Coordinates of C-alpha atoms in Angstrom, one line a residue:
X1 CA 72.6 148.6 143.3
X2 CA 76.3 148.6 144.1
X3 CA 78.3 145.6 143.0
X4 CA 82.0 144.7 143.5
X5 CA 83.6 142.0 141.4
X6 CA 86.7 140.4 142.9
X7 CA 88.9 138.9 140.1
X8 CA 92.5 139.5 141.2
X9 CA 94.4 137.8 138.4
X10 CA 95.5 136.5 135.9
X11 CA 95.3 138.4 132.6
X12 CA 93.3 135.8 130.6
X13 CA 91.0 135.0 133.5
X14 CA 90.2 138.7 134.0
X15 CA 89.4 139.1 130.3
X16 CA 87.2 136.0 130.4
X17 CA 85.2 137.5 133.3
X18 CA 84.9 141.0 131.9
X19 CA 82.5 139.8 129.2
X20 CA 79.8 139.6 131.8
X21 CA 79.8 143.3 132.4
X22 CA 77.8 144.2 129.3
X23 CA 75.1 141.7 130.2
X24 CA 74.8 143.1 133.8
X25 CA 74.4 146.6 132.4
X26 CA 71.8 145.5 129.9
X27 CA 69.5 144.3 132.8
X28 CA 70.6 146.8 135.4
X29 CA 71.7 150.0 133.5
X30 CA 71.8 152.1 136.6
X31 CA 73.9 149.8 138.8
X32 CA 77.4 150.6 140.0
X33 CA 80.1 148.0 139.2
X34 CA 83.5 148.2 140.8
X35 CA 86.3 145.8 140.3
X36 CA 89.0 144.6 142.7
X37 CA 92.2 143.5 141.0
X38 CA 95.9 143.1 141.5
X39 CA 97.7 146.3 140.7
X40 CA 99.7 144.8 137.8
X41 CA 96.5 144.0 135.9
X42 CA 94.7 147.4 136.4
X43 CA 95.5 148.4 132.8
X44 CA 93.4 145.6 131.2
X45 CA 90.3 147.0 133.0
X46 CA 91.0 150.6 132.3
X47 CA 88.7 152.7 130.1
X48 CA 85.8 150.1 130.2
X49 CA 82.6 152.2 130.5
X50 CA 80.8 149.5 132.4
X51 CA 83.3 149.8 135.4
X52 CA 82.8 152.7 137.7
X53 CA 85.9 152.2 139.9
X54 CA 88.9 149.9 139.8
X55 CA 90.3 149.1 143.3
X56 CA 93.8 147.7 143.3
X57 CA 95.5 145.4 145.8
X58 CA 99.1 144.0 146.2
X59 CA 98.3 140.7 147.8
X60 CA 100.7 138.9 145.5
X61 CA 103.5 141.2 146.4
X62 CA 102.8 140.8 150.1
X63 CA 102.9 137.0 149.8
X64 CA 106.0 137.0 147.7
X65 CA 107.8 139.2 150.2
X66 CA 106.3 137.4 153.2
X67 CA 105.3 140.8 154.5
X68 CA 102.5 140.6 157.1
X69 CA 102.7 144.4 157.4
X70 CA 101.9 144.9 153.7
X71 CA 99.2 142.3 153.8
X72 CA 97.4 143.9 156.7
X73 CA 97.8 147.3 154.9
X74 CA 96.0 145.8 151.9
X75 CA 93.3 144.3 154.1
X76 CA 92.8 147.7 155.8
X77 CA 92.5 149.3 152.4
X78 CA 89.8 146.8 151.5
X79 CA 87.9 147.3 154.8
X80 CA 87.8 151.1 154.1
X81 CA 86.0 150.6 150.7
X82 CA 82.3 151.7 150.6
X83 CA 79.7 149.1 151.5
X84 CA 78.3 147.1 148.6
X85 CA 74.9 145.4 148.1
X86 CA 76.8 142.4 146.5
X87 CA 80.4 141.3 146.4
X88 CA 81.1 138.5 143.8
X89 CA 84.3 136.4 144.1
X90 CA 84.8 135.4 140.5
X91 CA 88.1 133.6 141.2
X92 CA 87.3 130.9 143.7
X93 CA 90.6 130.9 145.6
X94 CA 91.0 131.2 149.4
X95 CA 92.8 134.6 149.0
X96 CA 90.1 136.0 146.7
X97 CA 87.4 134.7 149.1
X98 CA 89.1 136.4 152.1
X99 CA 89.3 139.6 150.0
X100 CA 85.6 139.4 149.2
X101 CA 84.7 138.8 152.8
X102 CA 86.7 141.7 154.1
X103 CA 84.8 144.2 151.9
X104 CA 81.7 145.4 153.6
X105 CA 78.6 144.1 151.9
X106 CA 75.1 142.8 152.3
X107 CA 75.9 139.6 150.5
X108 CA 79.0 137.7 149.2
X109 CA 78.6 135.3 146.4
X110 CA 81.0 132.8 144.7
X111 CA 81.4 129.2 143.5
X112 CA 80.2 126.3 145.6
X113 CA 82.7 123.9 147.1
X114 CA 82.3 121.4 144.3
X115 CA 83.1 123.9 141.5
X116 CA 86.6 125.0 142.6
X117 CA 90.0 123.5 143.6
X118 CA 90.3 125.4 146.9
X119 CA 86.9 124.2 148.2
X120 CA 87.4 125.9 151.6
X121 CA 86.9 129.2 149.9
X122 CA 83.1 128.5 149.7
X123 CA 82.7 128.9 153.4
X124 CA 83.2 132.6 153.0
X125 CA 80.1 133.1 150.8
X126 CA 76.4 133.3 151.8
X127 CA 75.4 132.6 148.2
X128 CA 77.0 130.0 145.9
X129 CA 76.9 129.0 142.2
X130 CA 77.4 125.5 140.9
X131 CA 79.2 124.8 137.6
X132 CA 81.7 122.0 136.9
X133 CA 85.3 122.9 137.2
X134 CA 86.0 121.4 133.7
X135 CA 83.2 123.4 132.0
X136 CA 84.1 126.2 129.6
X137 CA 86.1 128.9 131.4
X138 CA 84.2 131.7 130.0
X139 CA 80.8 130.1 130.8
X140 CA 82.1 129.6 134.4
X141 CA 83.0 133.2 134.8
X142 CA 79.7 134.4 133.3
X143 CA 77.7 132.1 135.5
X144 CA 79.4 132.9 138.8
X145 CA 79.0 136.7 138.1
X146 CA 75.5 136.7 136.6
X147 CA 73.8 134.0 138.7
X148 CA 73.5 136.0 141.9
X149 CA 71.9 138.8 139.8
X150 CA 69.4 136.4 138.3
X151 CA 70.8 136.9 134.8
X152 CA 71.0 134.0 132.3
X153 CA 73.3 134.3 129.3
X154 CA 73.1 132.0 126.3
X155 CA 76.1 130.9 124.3
X156 CA 74.7 132.7 121.3
X157 CA 74.7 136.0 123.2
X158 CA 78.4 135.4 124.2
X159 CA 79.4 134.7 120.6
X160 CA 77.6 137.9 119.5
X161 CA 79.0 140.0 122.3
X162 CA 80.2 143.6 121.9
X163 CA 83.9 144.3 122.2
X164 CA 84.7 145.0 125.9
X165 CA 88.4 146.1 125.9
X166 CA 89.0 149.8 125.4
X167 CA 92.1 151.8 124.8
X168 CA 93.2 155.5 124.8
X169 CA 96.7 154.4 123.7
X170 CA 98.7 156.8 121.5
X171 CA 101.0 154.1 120.1
X172 CA 101.7 154.4 116.4
X173 CA 99.7 151.8 114.5
X174 CA 101.2 150.2 111.3
X175 CA 99.4 150.1 108.0
X176 CA 97.1 147.1 107.5
X177 CA 97.3 144.3 106.9
X178 CA 99.4 143.2 109.8
X179 CA 99.3 140.3 112.2
X180 CA 100.3 140.2 115.9
X181 CA 102.3 137.2 117.1
X182 CA 102.1 136.3 120.8
X183 CA 105.1 134.0 121.4
X184 CA 105.3 133.7 125.2
X185 CA 103.3 132.3 128.0
X186 CA 103.7 131.3 131.7
X187 CA 105.0 127.8 130.8
X188 CA 107.5 127.0 128.1
X189 CA 105.5 123.9 127.1
X190 CA 102.6 126.2 126.1
X191 CA 104.8 128.0 123.6
X192 CA 104.7 127.3 119.9
X193 CA 108.3 127.0 118.6
X194 CA 109.8 130.3 117.4
X195 CA 111.1 128.6 114.3
X196 CA 107.6 127.6 113.3
X197 CA 106.3 131.1 113.9
X198 CA 109.0 132.3 111.4
X199 CA 107.7 129.7 108.9
X200 CA 104.2 131.0 109.3
X201 CA 105.3 134.6 108.7
X202 CA 107.3 133.5 105.6
X203 CA 104.3 131.8 104.1
X204 CA 101.8 134.6 105.0
X205 CA 104.1 137.3 103.7
X206 CA 102.4 140.0 105.7
X207 CA 103.9 142.3 108.4
X208 CA 104.0 140.2 111.5
X209 CA 104.6 142.1 114.8
X210 CA 106.0 140.1 117.7
X211 CA 104.7 141.2 121.2
X212 CA 106.9 140.5 124.2
X213 CA 106.7 141.1 127.9
X214 CA 110.0 139.9 129.4
X215 CA 113.7 139.6 128.6
X216 CA 113.5 136.0 127.3
X217 CA 110.5 136.9 125.0
X218 CA 112.4 140.0 123.8
X219 CA 115.4 137.8 122.9
X220 CA 113.0 135.4 121.1
X221 CA 111.5 138.3 119.2
X222 CA 115.0 139.6 118.2
X223 CA 115.9 136.2 116.9
X224 CA 112.7 136.0 114.8
X225 CA 113.3 139.4 113.3
X226 CA 116.7 138.3 112.1
X227 CA 115.2 135.3 110.4
X228 CA 112.5 136.9 108.3
X229 CA 111.9 140.2 106.5
X230 CA 108.2 139.9 107.3
X231 CA 108.7 140.0 111.1
X232 CA 109.2 143.1 113.3
X233 CA 109.4 143.3 117.0
X234 CA 107.1 145.6 118.9
X235 CA 108.5 147.9 121.6
X236 CA 107.7 147.1 125.3
X237 CA 104.0 148.0 125.5
X238 CA 101.7 148.7 128.4
X239 CA 98.2 147.2 128.4
X240 CA 96.6 150.3 126.9
X241 CA 99.0 150.4 123.9
X242 CA 98.8 146.6 123.5
X243 CA 95.1 146.8 123.3
X244 CA 95.4 149.4 120.7
X245 CA 97.8 147.4 118.5
X246 CA 95.7 144.3 118.7
X247 CA 92.4 146.3 118.1
X248 CA 93.8 147.6 114.8
X249 CA 95.4 144.4 113.6
X250 CA 94.1 142.1 110.9
X251 CA 94.9 138.9 112.8
X252 CA 96.4 137.6 116.0
X253 CA 98.2 134.2 116.3
X254 CA 99.3 133.2 119.7
X255 CA 99.7 130.7 122.5
X256 CA 97.1 130.1 125.2
X257 CA 97.9 133.2 127.3
X258 CA 96.3 136.5 128.3
X259 CA 97.4 138.7 125.4
X260 CA 96.1 136.2 122.9
X261 CA 92.7 136.3 124.6
X262 CA 92.6 140.0 124.2
X263 CA 91.8 139.4 120.5
X264 CA 88.6 137.7 121.5
X265 CA 87.7 140.6 123.8
X266 CA 88.2 143.0 121.0
X267 CA 86.4 141.0 118.3
X268 CA 89.6 140.7 116.3
X269 CA 90.3 137.6 114.2
X270 CA 92.6 135.1 116.0
X271 CA 94.1 131.7 116.2
X272 CA 94.9 130.3 119.6
X273 CA 97.4 127.5 119.8
X274 CA 96.9 124.8 122.5
X275 CA 99.2 122.1 123.7
X276 CA 99.0 121.1 127.4
X277 CA 95.8 123.2 128.2
X278 CA 92.2 122.6 127.2
X279 CA 90.5 124.4 124.3
X280 CA 87.4 125.0 126.3
X281 CA 89.2 127.9 127.9
X282 CA 87.9 129.9 125.0
X283 CA 84.9 130.4 122.7
X284 CA 85.3 129.5 119.1
X285 CA 83.5 131.9 116.7
X286 CA 83.6 132.6 113.0
X287 CA 86.7 134.8 113.5
X288 CA 88.2 133.2 116.6
X289 CA 89.7 129.8 115.8
X290 CA 91.8 127.3 117.8
X291 CA 94.3 124.6 116.9
X292 CA 95.1 121.9 119.4
X293 CA 97.8 119.2 119.4
X294 CA 96.8 115.6 119.7
X295 CA 97.6 115.3 123.4
X296 CA 94.8 114.5 126.0
X297 CA 94.4 117.1 128.7
X298 CA 93.2 116.4 132.3
X299 CA 91.5 119.6 133.5
X300 CA 92.4 118.7 137.1
X301 CA 96.0 117.9 136.5
X302 CA 97.6 119.8 133.7
X303 CA 100.9 118.4 132.5
X304 CA 103.6 121.1 132.3
X305 CA 105.8 118.6 130.5
X306 CA 103.5 118.2 127.6
X307 CA 105.3 119.8 124.7
X308 CA 102.9 118.5 122.0
X309 CA 102.1 122.1 120.9
X310 CA 105.2 121.9 118.6
X311 CA 103.3 119.2 116.6
X312 CA 100.8 121.7 115.3
X313 CA 101.4 122.0 111.6
X314 CA 102.5 125.3 110.1
X315 CA 100.4 124.7 107.1
X316 CA 97.3 124.4 109.2
X317 CA 98.0 127.8 110.8
X318 CA 98.6 129.4 107.5
X319 CA 95.5 127.9 105.9
X320 CA 93.2 129.4 108.6
X321 CA 95.2 132.6 108.7
X322 CA 94.6 133.2 105.0
X323 CA 90.9 132.5 105.4
X324 CA 90.7 135.0 108.2
X325 CA 92.8 137.5 106.3
X326 CA 90.4 137.1 103.3
X327 CA 92.9 135.4 101.1
X328 CA 92.4 132.2 99.2
X329 CA 93.8 129.2 101.1

């Protein structure tokens, strides 16, 4: 059986969908699984033994540049892919539905119209899966991928999953113990204050490595280094090296964003900090904890002006961190 999974972006969403791969392989060990993804995110999928081929597209670039020529080039590339028994749109957007439909297949599956924001996407599928939009994000990804394959996965199985991110990175890894701090995200209101990250590092008194991905995050990392002898900034890392750094870490503390969710995919202890986004985007486990501000979140209308994440207490982070690091609170 040949399966193509379409999950174009973003980083955290791709990670939350990747967990399904191991369960598919358990039931269908000889199946072929390919993945269609935006070029920028290819690295997060790389080296996964359950993925046979990663097919990349540049739909986002074509839309940004308003280039019909590039868009049609990408569609032609998809049309030339081999035929699949099943294509699964695990994203539920109009663009991902179109991508899924263009790929030659016997069957296209995705969310039903009541389970996604862009309900028109469902008309492109001949098999649909129903799960409420405000259900746990990981459960939604697993169900839309596994349902057309008649695979049912329990929450216990998800909690006890095997790590599913893999690296061949050669980046130099510091001596343990060390913590990774993820200080950026797509919205400023999702970012825990850099001043409080510094306070966390000062109280933990372990080597805290700040990961950054753009110029503003780099400046934030530089400022934090100047404030504490326990903080060091990582160099600019590709996904392979970032996976390696997180894999070998003792703890990750970060905002609700893709690199933070990598810790869950690697079975590394973590604390995810939530403000304007819902905590049921993740699974909580004995080693993967969350802290949420007191604000109420509407899954269907997230408030980008909700800066309540800054209210999360430093001492609460430190207490859980010490527990995860094996220290007395």
